[in-house]
Coordinates of C-alpha atoms in Angstrom, one line a residue:
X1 CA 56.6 1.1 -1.8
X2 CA 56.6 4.3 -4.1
X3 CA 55.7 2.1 -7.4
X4 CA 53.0 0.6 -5.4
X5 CA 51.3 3.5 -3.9
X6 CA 52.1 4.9 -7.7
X7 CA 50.0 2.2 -9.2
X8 CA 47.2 2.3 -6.5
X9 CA 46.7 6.4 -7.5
X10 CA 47.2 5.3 -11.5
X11 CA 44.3 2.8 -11.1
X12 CA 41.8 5.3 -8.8
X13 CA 42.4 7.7 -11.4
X14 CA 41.4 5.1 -14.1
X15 CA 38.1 4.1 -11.8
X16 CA 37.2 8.0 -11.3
X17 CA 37.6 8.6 -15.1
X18 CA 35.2 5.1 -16.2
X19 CA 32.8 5.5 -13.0
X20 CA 32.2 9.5 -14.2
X21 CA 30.3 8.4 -17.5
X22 CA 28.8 5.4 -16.3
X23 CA 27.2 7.4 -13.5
X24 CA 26.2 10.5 -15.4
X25 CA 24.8 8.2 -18.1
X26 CA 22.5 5.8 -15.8
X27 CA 21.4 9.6 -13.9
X28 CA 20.2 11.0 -17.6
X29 CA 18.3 7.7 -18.5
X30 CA 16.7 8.0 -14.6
X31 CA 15.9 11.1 -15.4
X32 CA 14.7 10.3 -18.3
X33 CA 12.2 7.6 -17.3
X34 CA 10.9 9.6 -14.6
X35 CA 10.3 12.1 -17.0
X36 CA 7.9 9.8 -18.9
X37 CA 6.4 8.7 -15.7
X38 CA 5.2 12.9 -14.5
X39 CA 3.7 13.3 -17.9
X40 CA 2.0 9.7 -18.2
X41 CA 0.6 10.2 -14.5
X42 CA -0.7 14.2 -15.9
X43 CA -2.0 13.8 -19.5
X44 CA -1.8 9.6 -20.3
X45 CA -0.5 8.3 -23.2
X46 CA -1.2 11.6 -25.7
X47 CA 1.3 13.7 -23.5
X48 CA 4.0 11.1 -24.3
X49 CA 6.5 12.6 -27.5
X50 CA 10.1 13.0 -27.5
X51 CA 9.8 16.5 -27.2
X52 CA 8.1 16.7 -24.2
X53 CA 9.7 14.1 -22.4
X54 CA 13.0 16.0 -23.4
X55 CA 11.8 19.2 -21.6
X56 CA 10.3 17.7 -18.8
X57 CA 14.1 16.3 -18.1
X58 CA 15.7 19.4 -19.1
X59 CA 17.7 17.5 -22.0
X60 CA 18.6 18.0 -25.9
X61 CA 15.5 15.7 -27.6
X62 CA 18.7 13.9 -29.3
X63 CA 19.6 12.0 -25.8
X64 CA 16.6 10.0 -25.9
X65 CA 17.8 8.1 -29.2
X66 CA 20.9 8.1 -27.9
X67 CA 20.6 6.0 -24.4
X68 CA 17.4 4.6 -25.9
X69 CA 17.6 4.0 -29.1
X70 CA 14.1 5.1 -30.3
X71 CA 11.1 6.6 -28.6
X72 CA 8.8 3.1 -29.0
X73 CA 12.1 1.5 -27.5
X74 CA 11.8 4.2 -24.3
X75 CA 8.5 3.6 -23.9
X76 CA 9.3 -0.3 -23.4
X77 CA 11.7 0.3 -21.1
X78 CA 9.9 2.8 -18.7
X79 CA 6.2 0.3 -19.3
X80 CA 8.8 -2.9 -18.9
X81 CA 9.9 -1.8 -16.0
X82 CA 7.0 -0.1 -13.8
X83 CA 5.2 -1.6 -11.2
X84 CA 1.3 -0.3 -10.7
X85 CA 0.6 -2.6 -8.2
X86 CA 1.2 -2.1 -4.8
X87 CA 3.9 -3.9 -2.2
X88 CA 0.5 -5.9 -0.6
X89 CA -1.1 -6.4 -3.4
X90 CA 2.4 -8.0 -5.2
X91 CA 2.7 -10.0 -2.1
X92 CA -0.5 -11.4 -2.4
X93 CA -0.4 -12.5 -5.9
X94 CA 2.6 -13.9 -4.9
X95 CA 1.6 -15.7 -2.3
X96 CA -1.3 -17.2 -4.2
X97 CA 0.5 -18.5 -6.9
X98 CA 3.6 -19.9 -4.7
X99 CA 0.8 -21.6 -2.9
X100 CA -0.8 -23.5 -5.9
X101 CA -3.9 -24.2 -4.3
X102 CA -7.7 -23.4 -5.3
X103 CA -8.7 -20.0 -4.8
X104 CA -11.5 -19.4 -1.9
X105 CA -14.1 -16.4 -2.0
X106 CA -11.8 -14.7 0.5
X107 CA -8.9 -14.8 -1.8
X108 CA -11.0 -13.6 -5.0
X109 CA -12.2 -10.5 -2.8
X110 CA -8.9 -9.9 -1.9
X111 CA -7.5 -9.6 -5.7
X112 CA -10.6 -7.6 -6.6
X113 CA -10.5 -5.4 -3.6
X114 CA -6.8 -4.7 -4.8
X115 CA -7.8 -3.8 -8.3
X116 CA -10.3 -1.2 -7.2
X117 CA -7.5 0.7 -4.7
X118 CA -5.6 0.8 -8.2
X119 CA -8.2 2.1 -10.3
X120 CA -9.1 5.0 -7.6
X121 CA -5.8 5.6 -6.0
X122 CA -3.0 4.8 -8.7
X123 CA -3.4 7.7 -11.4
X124 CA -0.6 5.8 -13.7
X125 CA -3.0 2.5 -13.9
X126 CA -6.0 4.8 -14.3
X127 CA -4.1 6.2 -17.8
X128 CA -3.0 2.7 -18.7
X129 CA -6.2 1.4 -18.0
X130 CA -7.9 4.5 -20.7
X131 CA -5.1 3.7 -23.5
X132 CA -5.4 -0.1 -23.0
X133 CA -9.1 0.7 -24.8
X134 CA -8.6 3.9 -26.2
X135 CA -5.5 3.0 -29.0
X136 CA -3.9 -0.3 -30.0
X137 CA -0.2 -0.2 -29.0
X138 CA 2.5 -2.9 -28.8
X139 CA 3.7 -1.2 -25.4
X140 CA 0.4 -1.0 -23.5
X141 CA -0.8 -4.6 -25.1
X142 CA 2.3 -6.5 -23.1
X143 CA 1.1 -5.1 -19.9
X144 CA -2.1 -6.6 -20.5
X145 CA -1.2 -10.3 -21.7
X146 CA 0.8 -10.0 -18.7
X147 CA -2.0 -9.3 -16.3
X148 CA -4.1 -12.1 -18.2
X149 CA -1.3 -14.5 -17.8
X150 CA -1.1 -14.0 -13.8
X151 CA -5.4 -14.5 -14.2
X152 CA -4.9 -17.5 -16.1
X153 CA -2.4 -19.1 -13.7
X154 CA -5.1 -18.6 -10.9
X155 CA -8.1 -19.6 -12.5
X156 CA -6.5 -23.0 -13.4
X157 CA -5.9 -23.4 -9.5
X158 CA -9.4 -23.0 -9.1
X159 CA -11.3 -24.3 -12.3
X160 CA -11.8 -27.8 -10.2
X161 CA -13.9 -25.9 -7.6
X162 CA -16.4 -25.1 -10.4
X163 CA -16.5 -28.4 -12.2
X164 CA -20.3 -29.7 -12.8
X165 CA -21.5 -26.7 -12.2
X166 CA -23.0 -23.9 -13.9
X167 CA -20.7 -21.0 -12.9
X168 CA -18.1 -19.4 -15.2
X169 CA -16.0 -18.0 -12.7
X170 CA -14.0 -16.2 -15.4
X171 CA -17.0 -14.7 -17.4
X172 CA -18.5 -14.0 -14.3
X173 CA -15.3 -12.6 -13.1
X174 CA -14.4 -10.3 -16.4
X175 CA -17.9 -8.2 -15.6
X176 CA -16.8 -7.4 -12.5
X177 CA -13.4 -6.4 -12.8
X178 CA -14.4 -4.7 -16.2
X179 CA -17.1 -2.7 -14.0
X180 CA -14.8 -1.8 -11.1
X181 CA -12.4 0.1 -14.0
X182 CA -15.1 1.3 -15.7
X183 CA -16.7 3.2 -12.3
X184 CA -13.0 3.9 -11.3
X185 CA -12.4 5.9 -14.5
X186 CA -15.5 7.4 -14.7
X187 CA -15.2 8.3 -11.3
X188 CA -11.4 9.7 -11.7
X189 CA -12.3 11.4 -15.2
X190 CA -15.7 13.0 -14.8
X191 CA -16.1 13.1 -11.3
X192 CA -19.8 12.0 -11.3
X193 CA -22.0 9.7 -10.0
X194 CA -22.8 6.4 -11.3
X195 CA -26.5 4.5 -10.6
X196 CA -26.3 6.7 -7.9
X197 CA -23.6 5.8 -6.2
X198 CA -20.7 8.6 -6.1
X199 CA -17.2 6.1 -5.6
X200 CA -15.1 9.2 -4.7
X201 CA -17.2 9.0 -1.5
X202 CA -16.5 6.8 1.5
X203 CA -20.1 5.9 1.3
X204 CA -20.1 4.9 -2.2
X205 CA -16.8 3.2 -2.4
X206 CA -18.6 0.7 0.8
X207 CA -21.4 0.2 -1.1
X208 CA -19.6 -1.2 -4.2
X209 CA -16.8 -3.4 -1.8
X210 CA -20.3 -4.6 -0.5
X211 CA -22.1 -5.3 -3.7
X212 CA -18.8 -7.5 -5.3
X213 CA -18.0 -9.3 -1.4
X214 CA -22.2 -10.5 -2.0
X215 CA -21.5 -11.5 -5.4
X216 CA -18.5 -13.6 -4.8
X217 CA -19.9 -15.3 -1.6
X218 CA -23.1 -16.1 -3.6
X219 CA -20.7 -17.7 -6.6
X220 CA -19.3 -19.9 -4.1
X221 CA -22.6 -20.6 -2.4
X222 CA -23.4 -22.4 -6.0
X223 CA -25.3 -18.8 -7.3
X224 CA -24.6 -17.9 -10.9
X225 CA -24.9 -13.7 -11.1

């Protein structure tokens, strides 16, 4: 009974000792990529160097090579592994692909509707948005062949609704979502109006929900914009 009780407090030893750098190790890279997240969400992709990230996590700058390997590498990671969409708005696409079935004006509104809460409320997806035009990166570039990927998938569910017709749902698709994140970011960055209409507003955001609901209801009435 002594050798057994001997071996049980030799192997929690052994546990304690492996779990102790495996657990401070996977809290530094945590830290780490939450470090990259605070200064992405402040000052977008040109606040992003290893020194900065270093002291915003309160480490040596030689840790980041270390549990990353290089800082293109921790930039992967941290991009690889973010989520900028919401839990609905996940669901949703979700739900819409699982579903494999044509696409209705509803649905569209929905996945627009979804993209402007992003572009006004999600301050991360407002700077990935800017660098996505602003630089040509690897990092940013896989986020966006993603995101065209999912679009591809749904437009192929729904390219038989438009057959013999006149309407490019994509094209006429592109403007829009290129306007709602060009009015979110000009919103977000210079805190102005645009045509008139001020988004930041309850009043303006209505107005432009309006404007893309009429647009979509009048593509699948057989109106090209």
């Amino acid at each position: 009974m002594a050798k057994l009780r001997s071996e049980q407090q030799i192997k929690k030893k052994v546990r304690k000792v492996v779990d102790g750098p495996i657990k401070s190790a996977e809290k530094t890279k945590k830290k780490i990529l939450l470090s990259v997240g605070k200064l992405f969400s402040k000052e977008g992709y040109t606040g992003l160097n290893v020194t900065r990230i270093a002291g915003e996590a309160g480490i040596n700058p030689r840790m980041i090579y270390h549990y990353f390997g290089s800082f293109d590498n921790l930039l992967r990671t941290y991009f690889g592994e973010k989520d900028f969409w919401d839990p609905f708005y996940n669901k949703l696409i979700a739900n819409l692909l699982n579903n494999n079935r044509p696409l209705d004006a509803d649905d569209i509104f929905a996945i627009l509707h979804g993209q402007f809460d992003a572009i006004l409320y999600n301050k991360e997806f407002q700077r990935a948005i800017h660098w996505d035009i602003s630089e040509k990166s690897d990092v940013i570039r896989k986020i966006s062949d993603e995101r065209e990927h999912v679009g591809k998938r749904l437009f192929e569910q729904t390219e038989d609704r438009f057959k013999n017709t006149d309407i490019d749902l994509p094209a006429s698709l592109a403007l829009q979502i290129a306007g709602i994140y060009y009015l979110g970011l000009h919103a977000k960055i210079n805190g102005s109006t645009f045509c008139g209409i001020d988004i930041n507003t309850g009043e303006g955001r209505s107005r432009v929900e309006n404007a893309l609901k009429k647009i979509i209801e009048d593509l699948y009435k057989g109106k090209s914009i």
